[in-house]
């Protein structure tokens, strides 16, 4: 079960509780499901009970108790636990892994894309600094995965009035505004005047009309690189600038070029190359991937399913918090799970390919799709051979 499907399952549980007279609320349009936070358990958690507590006129934990049996009876849900003030923690049952793989197969590079920023303009103020330029260029693509449109404005920053780096969704207003001299990442770097945020004065000669407020600009000010990263080459240079959090100083070193396990970039690209090799070797055995459940005792299997299922939430958070480093670190997590899992995919010795092997191969293929898509968003290549 994918996060989108689980969100629909949560909403159906709310609908059943309303239809049976247990709750008197308007069924919301969206139910947010995320990996469990500290103190949580299971595969996913939702705060739907806290969201409905006030309109229902009940404590959140009581709302959670009402929703729990409806969720537990849902297909694909193995167990539901209540933690904290009323969080519903959901453990998925049979069919979850197969459904996730089918969803990735269906959506391919669009897997994880959403609409939380649909129709919104996200203006980015970028100083003339190579790391800020690379972050902005990456955010243009990441914001687009959530339906938004990032506009890059080159600006001059004075230390006395600098704005902190990063922002949240509240700073992006709906589309329809007109920010002057907007640029997309990678355009001509000639100086541009900072956009004026104040709304224009009404022209008395024209009929009065309402103007939407202009979106607030987000100034990107990641800690600059200590030296020029371009000698590392495009892929390693981008990784060196994007993998650390914005407040951390990037490490510009030839270590990013080493083909060894200590290099996170190598592990991510090697994991993708391994998925392609598994597909080629399986084809030589006459075996193709077929989505199915992977037992929890298969090394790396559960971790890989969890990483793939969490990819949409990571993309959303990277867009909302203007933080491409979240995506880079999640790709490392996915790659490490794949590298632990890869040895179980193909038959050994005289063993014949079975349904279990086909299910594992399909899961590995799905991991390759996510790794390639994530690297592409970071502007980094994903070679089939490494």
Short mmCIF file of C-alpha atoms in Angstrom, two decimals:
data_model
loop_
_atom_site.label_atom_id
_atom_site.label_comp_id
_atom_site.label_asym_id
_atom_site.label_seq_id
_atom_site.Cartn_x
_atom_site.Cartn_y
_atom_site.Cartn_z
CA UNK A 1 0.00 0.00 0.00
CA UNK A 2 1.42 3.37 -1.04
CA UNK A 3 1.12 6.51 1.11
CA UNK A 4 -1.53 7.84 -1.28
CA UNK A 5 -3.57 4.65 -0.97
CA UNK A 6 -3.19 4.65 2.81
CA UNK A 7 -4.39 8.26 2.93
CA UNK A 8 -7.53 7.20 1.09
CA UNK A 9 -7.93 4.28 3.48
CA UNK A 10 -7.80 6.67 6.45
CA UNK A 11 -10.45 8.89 4.86
CA UNK A 12 -12.69 5.87 4.21
CA UNK A 13 -12.38 4.96 7.90
CA UNK A 14 -13.50 8.48 8.83
CA UNK A 15 -16.42 8.20 6.40
CA UNK A 16 -17.53 4.91 7.94
CA UNK A 17 -17.38 6.42 11.44
CA UNK A 18 -19.50 9.36 10.26
CA UNK A 19 -22.01 7.13 8.45
CA UNK A 20 -22.44 5.00 11.57
CA UNK A 21 -23.07 8.06 13.72
CA UNK A 22 -19.92 7.71 15.81
CA UNK A 23 -18.54 11.07 14.66
CA UNK A 24 -20.28 14.24 13.55
CA UNK A 25 -17.70 15.95 11.34
CA UNK A 26 -17.13 16.91 7.73
CA UNK A 27 -14.85 14.33 6.14
CA UNK A 28 -11.63 16.19 5.21
CA UNK A 29 -10.26 16.25 1.70
CA UNK A 30 -6.81 15.00 2.71
CA UNK A 31 -5.37 12.78 5.43
CA UNK A 32 -1.65 13.21 5.99
CA UNK A 33 0.33 10.00 6.54
CA UNK A 34 4.03 10.09 7.35
CA UNK A 35 6.66 7.76 8.82
CA UNK A 36 6.19 7.54 12.62
CA UNK A 37 7.94 10.19 14.67
CA UNK A 38 9.73 9.72 18.01
CA UNK A 39 7.70 7.44 20.24
CA UNK A 40 5.71 6.09 17.30
CA UNK A 41 5.62 2.59 15.85
CA UNK A 42 4.54 0.71 12.74
CA UNK A 43 5.02 1.75 9.13
CA UNK A 44 3.06 5.01 9.04
CA UNK A 45 1.35 7.46 11.37
CA UNK A 46 -1.47 9.97 10.88
CA UNK A 47 -2.67 12.91 12.95
CA UNK A 48 -6.22 12.72 11.58
CA UNK A 49 -7.67 12.29 15.08
CA UNK A 50 -6.03 15.52 16.27
CA UNK A 51 -7.32 17.24 13.14
CA UNK A 52 -10.91 16.13 13.81
CA UNK A 53 -10.96 16.56 17.60
CA UNK A 54 -12.13 20.17 17.68
CA UNK A 55 -14.92 19.88 15.07
CA UNK A 56 -16.05 16.61 16.69
CA UNK A 57 -16.10 18.19 20.16
CA UNK A 58 -14.16 15.24 21.59
CA UNK A 59 -10.62 14.66 22.88
CA UNK A 60 -8.26 13.60 20.13
CA UNK A 61 -7.49 10.28 21.81
CA UNK A 62 -11.20 9.47 21.95
CA UNK A 63 -11.51 10.22 18.22
CA UNK A 64 -8.54 7.92 17.63
CA UNK A 65 -10.25 5.14 19.60
CA UNK A 66 -13.32 5.52 17.37
CA UNK A 67 -11.29 5.38 14.16
CA UNK A 68 -8.98 2.56 15.20
CA UNK A 69 -11.37 -0.40 14.59
CA UNK A 70 -12.43 1.01 11.22
CA UNK A 71 -8.79 1.25 10.18
CA UNK A 72 -7.91 -2.18 11.55
CA UNK A 73 -10.61 -3.77 9.38
CA UNK A 74 -9.25 -2.10 6.24
CA UNK A 75 -7.57 -4.27 3.63
CA UNK A 76 -3.79 -4.15 3.80
CA UNK A 77 -3.72 -2.94 7.42
CA UNK A 78 -2.34 -5.43 9.94
CA UNK A 79 -2.54 -3.41 13.15
CA UNK A 80 -3.22 0.10 14.47
CA UNK A 81 -1.78 1.53 17.69
CA UNK A 82 -2.52 4.86 19.38
CA UNK A 83 0.37 6.87 20.78
CA UNK A 84 0.81 10.30 22.33
CA UNK A 85 -2.20 12.62 22.33
CA UNK A 86 -3.95 10.65 19.60
CA UNK A 87 -1.63 9.66 16.76
CA UNK A 88 -2.75 6.56 14.86
CA UNK A 89 0.25 4.34 14.09
CA UNK A 90 -0.44 1.90 11.26
CA UNK A 91 1.37 -1.35 10.52
CA UNK A 92 0.73 -2.61 7.02
CA UNK A 93 -0.10 -6.21 6.27
CA UNK A 94 0.06 -8.47 3.24
CA UNK A 95 0.06 -6.88 -0.17
CA UNK A 96 1.78 -3.68 0.91
CA UNK A 97 5.10 -4.31 -0.85
CA UNK A 98 3.50 -5.56 -4.06
CA UNK A 99 1.16 -2.58 -4.23
CA UNK A 100 4.04 -0.17 -3.70
CA UNK A 101 6.09 -1.75 -6.50
CA UNK A 102 3.13 -1.64 -8.88
CA UNK A 103 2.65 2.05 -8.08
CA UNK A 104 6.32 2.78 -8.86
CA UNK A 105 6.10 0.77 -12.06
CA UNK A 106 3.01 2.70 -13.13
CA UNK A 107 4.29 6.20 -12.36
CA UNK A 108 7.99 5.67 -13.14
CA UNK A 109 9.86 8.99 -12.78
CA UNK A 110 6.67 10.69 -11.59
CA UNK A 111 6.48 8.48 -8.49
CA UNK A 112 6.45 10.68 -5.41
CA UNK A 113 5.21 13.75 -7.26
CA UNK A 114 2.27 15.54 -5.62
CA UNK A 115 0.18 18.69 -5.77
CA UNK A 116 0.67 20.32 -2.38
CA UNK A 117 2.16 23.41 -4.10
CA UNK A 118 -0.19 23.31 -7.09
CA UNK A 119 -0.64 26.74 -8.65
CA UNK A 120 1.83 28.42 -6.30
CA UNK A 121 4.81 30.57 -7.20
CA UNK A 122 7.89 30.12 -5.01
CA UNK A 123 10.26 33.09 -5.49
CA UNK A 124 13.85 32.35 -4.54
CA UNK A 125 16.35 35.13 -3.86
CA UNK A 126 19.81 33.88 -4.76
CA UNK A 127 23.10 35.68 -4.01
CA UNK A 128 26.01 35.34 -6.40
CA UNK A 129 27.47 32.22 -4.76
CA UNK A 130 28.03 28.87 -6.44
CA UNK A 131 26.42 26.81 -3.69
CA UNK A 132 23.32 29.01 -3.57
CA UNK A 133 23.08 28.77 -7.37
CA UNK A 134 23.22 24.97 -7.30
CA UNK A 135 20.66 24.75 -4.48
CA UNK A 136 18.30 27.06 -6.38
CA UNK A 137 18.73 25.10 -9.61
CA UNK A 138 17.82 21.90 -7.75
CA UNK A 139 14.86 23.48 -5.98
CA UNK A 140 13.36 24.53 -9.30
CA UNK A 141 12.97 20.83 -10.14
CA UNK A 142 11.96 19.69 -6.64
CA UNK A 143 9.27 22.37 -6.28
CA UNK A 144 7.93 21.37 -9.71
CA UNK A 145 7.39 17.80 -8.45
CA UNK A 146 4.84 19.23 -6.01
CA UNK A 147 3.01 21.30 -8.63
CA UNK A 148 4.68 24.63 -7.84
CA UNK A 149 6.83 26.96 -9.91
CA UNK A 150 10.06 28.29 -8.44
CA UNK A 151 11.36 31.59 -9.78
CA UNK A 152 15.00 32.50 -9.25
CA UNK A 153 15.96 36.16 -8.66
CA UNK A 154 19.63 37.06 -8.38
CA UNK A 155 20.13 39.54 -5.57
CA UNK A 156 22.91 41.27 -3.66
CA UNK A 157 23.01 40.47 0.06
CA UNK A 158 24.24 42.91 2.70
CA UNK A 159 25.35 41.21 5.88
CA UNK A 160 23.60 43.79 8.04
CA UNK A 161 20.18 42.94 6.64
CA UNK A 162 20.60 39.36 5.52
CA UNK A 163 17.62 37.09 5.73
CA UNK A 164 18.09 33.62 7.23
CA UNK A 165 18.22 30.77 4.76
CA UNK A 166 15.23 28.53 4.40
CA UNK A 167 11.53 29.02 4.91
CA UNK A 168 8.32 27.06 5.13
CA UNK A 169 5.20 26.76 3.03
CA UNK A 170 3.56 29.80 4.62
CA UNK A 171 5.92 32.00 2.63
CA UNK A 172 4.58 30.85 -0.76
CA UNK A 173 1.35 32.41 -1.97
CA UNK A 174 -0.94 31.26 -4.81
CA UNK A 175 0.03 31.84 -8.42
CA UNK A 176 -1.21 34.83 -10.34
CA UNK A 177 1.34 37.33 -9.07
CA UNK A 178 3.84 39.02 -11.33
CA UNK A 179 7.34 39.25 -9.93
CA UNK A 180 9.57 41.30 -12.23
CA UNK A 181 12.79 40.00 -13.74
CA UNK A 182 12.13 36.44 -12.68
CA UNK A 183 14.66 33.90 -13.83
CA UNK A 184 14.96 30.18 -13.84
CA UNK A 185 18.08 28.48 -12.57
CA UNK A 186 20.90 28.39 -15.07
CA UNK A 187 19.90 31.57 -16.93
CA UNK A 188 22.11 34.56 -17.65
CA UNK A 189 23.83 35.56 -14.39
CA UNK A 190 23.80 39.31 -15.12
CA UNK A 191 22.71 41.41 -12.14
CA UNK A 192 19.01 41.91 -11.62
CA UNK A 193 17.22 44.26 -9.31
CA UNK A 194 15.59 42.50 -6.34
CA UNK A 195 11.85 42.01 -6.88
CA UNK A 196 9.61 44.54 -5.17
CA UNK A 197 7.25 42.78 -2.82
CA UNK A 198 4.80 45.64 -2.18
CA UNK A 199 1.58 45.48 -4.18
CA UNK A 200 1.27 48.09 -6.94
CA UNK A 201 -0.87 51.18 -6.44
CA UNK A 202 -4.24 51.17 -8.14
CA UNK A 203 -4.50 53.27 -11.31
CA UNK A 204 -7.35 55.78 -10.81
CA UNK A 205 -7.96 55.84 -14.57
CA UNK A 206 -8.82 52.14 -14.56
CA UNK A 207 -11.71 50.32 -12.90
CA UNK A 208 -10.89 49.21 -9.37
CA UNK A 209 -9.88 45.56 -9.06
CA UNK A 210 -8.48 43.41 -6.32
CA UNK A 211 -4.81 42.41 -6.42
CA UNK A 212 -3.58 39.20 -4.92
CA UNK A 213 -0.76 39.63 -2.42
CA UNK A 214 2.66 39.04 -3.88
CA UNK A 215 4.41 35.91 -2.61
CA UNK A 216 7.16 36.45 -0.07
CA UNK A 217 10.62 35.85 -1.43
CA UNK A 218 12.82 33.18 0.16
CA UNK A 219 16.47 34.16 0.32
CA UNK A 220 18.75 31.14 -0.06
CA UNK A 221 21.92 31.60 1.98
CA UNK A 222 23.56 28.20 2.46
CA UNK A 223 27.00 28.23 4.04
CA UNK A 224 29.39 28.88 1.14
CA UNK A 225 31.87 26.28 -0.03
CA UNK A 226 35.42 26.87 1.30
CA UNK A 227 36.83 26.54 -2.22
CA UNK A 228 35.79 26.09 -5.84
CA UNK A 229 34.19 22.62 -6.25
CA UNK A 230 34.21 22.56 -10.07
CA UNK A 231 37.51 20.57 -10.35
CA UNK A 232 35.59 17.61 -8.88
CA UNK A 233 33.47 17.40 -12.03
CA UNK A 234 29.73 18.17 -12.33
CA UNK A 235 28.31 15.16 -10.47
CA UNK A 236 30.69 15.12 -7.50
CA UNK A 237 30.64 18.92 -7.23
CA UNK A 238 26.84 19.03 -7.06
CA UNK A 239 26.76 16.24 -4.47
CA UNK A 240 29.39 18.01 -2.35
CA UNK A 241 27.21 21.15 -2.32
CA UNK A 242 23.79 19.49 -1.93
CA UNK A 243 24.33 16.60 0.49
CA UNK A 244 25.17 18.69 3.60
CA UNK A 245 22.40 20.67 5.30
CA UNK A 246 22.38 24.36 4.31
CA UNK A 247 23.90 25.46 7.64
CA UNK A 248 26.79 22.97 7.33
CA UNK A 249 29.97 23.90 5.50
CA UNK A 250 30.42 21.59 2.48
CA UNK A 251 33.54 19.49 2.28
CA UNK A 252 35.34 19.97 -1.04
CA UNK A 253 37.59 16.96 -1.31
CA UNK A 254 38.70 14.29 -3.76
CA UNK A 255 36.99 11.80 -1.41
CA UNK A 256 33.81 12.47 -3.40
CA UNK A 257 35.51 10.78 -6.37
CA UNK A 258 36.56 7.60 -4.57
CA UNK A 259 34.81 4.37 -5.51
CA UNK A 260 34.52 2.95 -2.03
CA UNK A 261 31.82 2.43 0.59
CA UNK A 262 32.88 5.48 2.60
CA UNK A 263 31.70 7.72 -0.27
CA UNK A 264 27.89 8.22 -0.08
CA UNK A 265 27.68 9.40 -3.71
CA UNK A 266 29.41 6.26 -4.89
CA UNK A 267 27.04 4.07 -2.85
CA UNK A 268 23.98 5.74 -4.38
CA UNK A 269 25.21 5.51 -7.97
CA UNK A 270 26.61 2.00 -7.43
CA UNK A 271 23.27 0.85 -5.99
CA UNK A 272 21.50 2.11 -9.11
CA UNK A 273 24.03 0.37 -11.34
CA UNK A 274 23.51 -2.84 -9.36
CA UNK A 275 19.76 -2.75 -10.05
CA UNK A 276 20.51 -2.54 -13.76
CA UNK A 277 22.98 -5.42 -13.51
CA UNK A 278 20.40 -7.54 -11.66
CA UNK A 279 17.90 -6.94 -14.46
CA UNK A 280 20.45 -7.95 -17.11
CA UNK A 281 21.53 -11.08 -15.24
CA UNK A 282 17.91 -12.07 -14.56
CA UNK A 283 17.09 -11.72 -18.26
CA UNK A 284 19.92 -14.14 -19.05
CA UNK A 285 18.16 -16.65 -16.75
CA UNK A 286 14.79 -16.01 -18.39
CA UNK A 287 13.50 -14.26 -15.26
CA UNK A 288 11.51 -11.02 -15.17
CA UNK A 289 10.23 -9.02 -12.24
CA UNK A 290 6.70 -9.58 -10.97
CA UNK A 291 5.44 -7.54 -7.97
CA UNK A 292 4.88 -9.62 -4.87
CA UNK A 293 5.40 -9.49 -1.14
CA UNK A 294 8.94 -9.88 0.19
CA UNK A 295 9.12 -11.62 3.59
CA UNK A 296 10.28 -9.48 6.48
CA UNK A 297 13.17 -11.84 7.22
CA UNK A 298 14.83 -11.15 3.85
CA UNK A 299 17.93 -9.02 4.60
CA UNK A 300 17.29 -5.41 3.68
CA UNK A 301 13.81 -6.14 2.30
CA UNK A 302 11.80 -4.34 4.96
CA UNK A 303 14.20 -1.41 5.03
CA UNK A 304 14.03 -1.10 1.23
CA UNK A 305 10.23 -1.17 1.15
CA UNK A 306 10.16 1.46 3.90
CA UNK A 307 12.63 3.71 2.07
CA UNK A 308 10.67 3.50 -1.19
CA UNK A 309 7.39 4.15 0.59
CA UNK A 310 8.86 7.19 2.34
CA UNK A 311 10.20 8.77 -0.85
CA UNK A 312 7.04 10.86 -1.62
CA UNK A 313 7.06 12.39 1.88
CA UNK A 314 10.76 13.25 1.53
CA UNK A 315 10.13 15.02 -1.79
CA UNK A 316 7.31 16.99 -0.21
CA UNK A 317 9.42 18.05 2.76
CA UNK A 318 12.37 18.95 0.52
CA UNK A 319 10.07 21.25 -1.47
CA UNK A 320 8.32 22.83 1.52
CA UNK A 321 11.50 23.46 3.51
CA UNK A 322 13.65 24.32 0.47
CA UNK A 323 16.02 21.55 1.56
CA UNK A 324 17.44 19.35 -1.23
CA UNK A 325 19.79 17.79 1.34
CA UNK A 326 16.80 15.80 2.64
CA UNK A 327 16.45 14.12 -0.74
CA UNK A 328 20.20 13.43 -0.97
CA UNK A 329 20.28 11.76 2.45
CA UNK A 330 17.19 9.68 1.69
CA UNK A 331 18.84 8.38 -1.48
CA UNK A 332 21.75 7.19 0.68
CA UNK A 333 19.27 5.35 2.96
CA UNK A 334 17.60 3.74 -0.07
CA UNK A 335 20.93 2.75 -1.59
CA UNK A 336 22.18 1.15 1.64
CA UNK A 337 18.98 -0.92 1.90
CA UNK A 338 19.30 -2.04 -1.73
CA UNK A 339 22.94 -3.04 -1.30
CA UNK A 340 21.99 -5.19 1.71
CA UNK A 341 19.09 -6.70 -0.25
CA UNK A 342 20.72 -7.34 -3.64
CA UNK A 343 22.27 -10.69 -2.72
CA UNK A 344 18.82 -12.27 -2.26
CA UNK A 345 17.44 -11.33 -5.69
CA UNK A 346 18.86 -13.94 -8.10
CA UNK A 347 18.85 -17.74 -7.76
CA UNK A 348 22.02 -19.33 -6.41
CA UNK A 349 23.74 -22.36 -7.93
CA UNK A 350 21.28 -24.77 -9.56
CA UNK A 351 18.30 -23.03 -8.00
CA UNK A 352 15.51 -22.21 -10.48
CA UNK A 353 13.89 -18.77 -10.61
CA UNK A 354 10.75 -18.75 -8.47
CA UNK A 355 7.92 -16.35 -7.65
CA UNK A 356 10.00 -15.15 -4.69
CA UNK A 357 12.90 -14.24 -6.97
CA UNK A 358 10.57 -12.42 -9.37
CA UNK A 359 9.08 -10.42 -6.49
CA UNK A 360 12.55 -9.46 -5.22
CA UNK A 361 13.65 -8.50 -8.73
CA UNK A 362 10.60 -6.26 -9.13
CA UNK A 363 11.43 -4.57 -5.81
CA UNK A 364 15.04 -4.02 -6.94
CA UNK A 365 13.81 -2.54 -10.23
CA UNK A 366 11.56 -0.17 -8.28
CA UNK A 367 14.53 0.89 -6.17
CA UNK A 368 16.50 1.63 -9.34
CA UNK A 369 13.66 3.81 -10.61
CA UNK A 370 13.58 5.83 -7.40
CA UNK A 371 17.36 6.19 -7.22
CA UNK A 372 17.57 7.36 -10.84
CA UNK A 373 14.69 9.78 -10.37
CA UNK A 374 16.14 11.24 -7.19
CA UNK A 375 19.60 11.69 -8.72
CA UNK A 376 18.02 13.38 -11.74
CA UNK A 377 16.28 15.89 -9.47
CA UNK A 378 19.66 16.67 -7.90
CA UNK A 379 21.11 17.16 -11.39
CA UNK A 380 23.40 14.11 -11.04
CA UNK A 381 23.74 11.31 -13.59
CA UNK A 382 22.78 7.71 -12.84
CA UNK A 383 24.93 5.45 -15.04
CA UNK A 384 23.92 1.86 -15.77
CA UNK A 385 27.53 0.72 -15.44
CA UNK A 386 29.92 1.83 -12.72
#
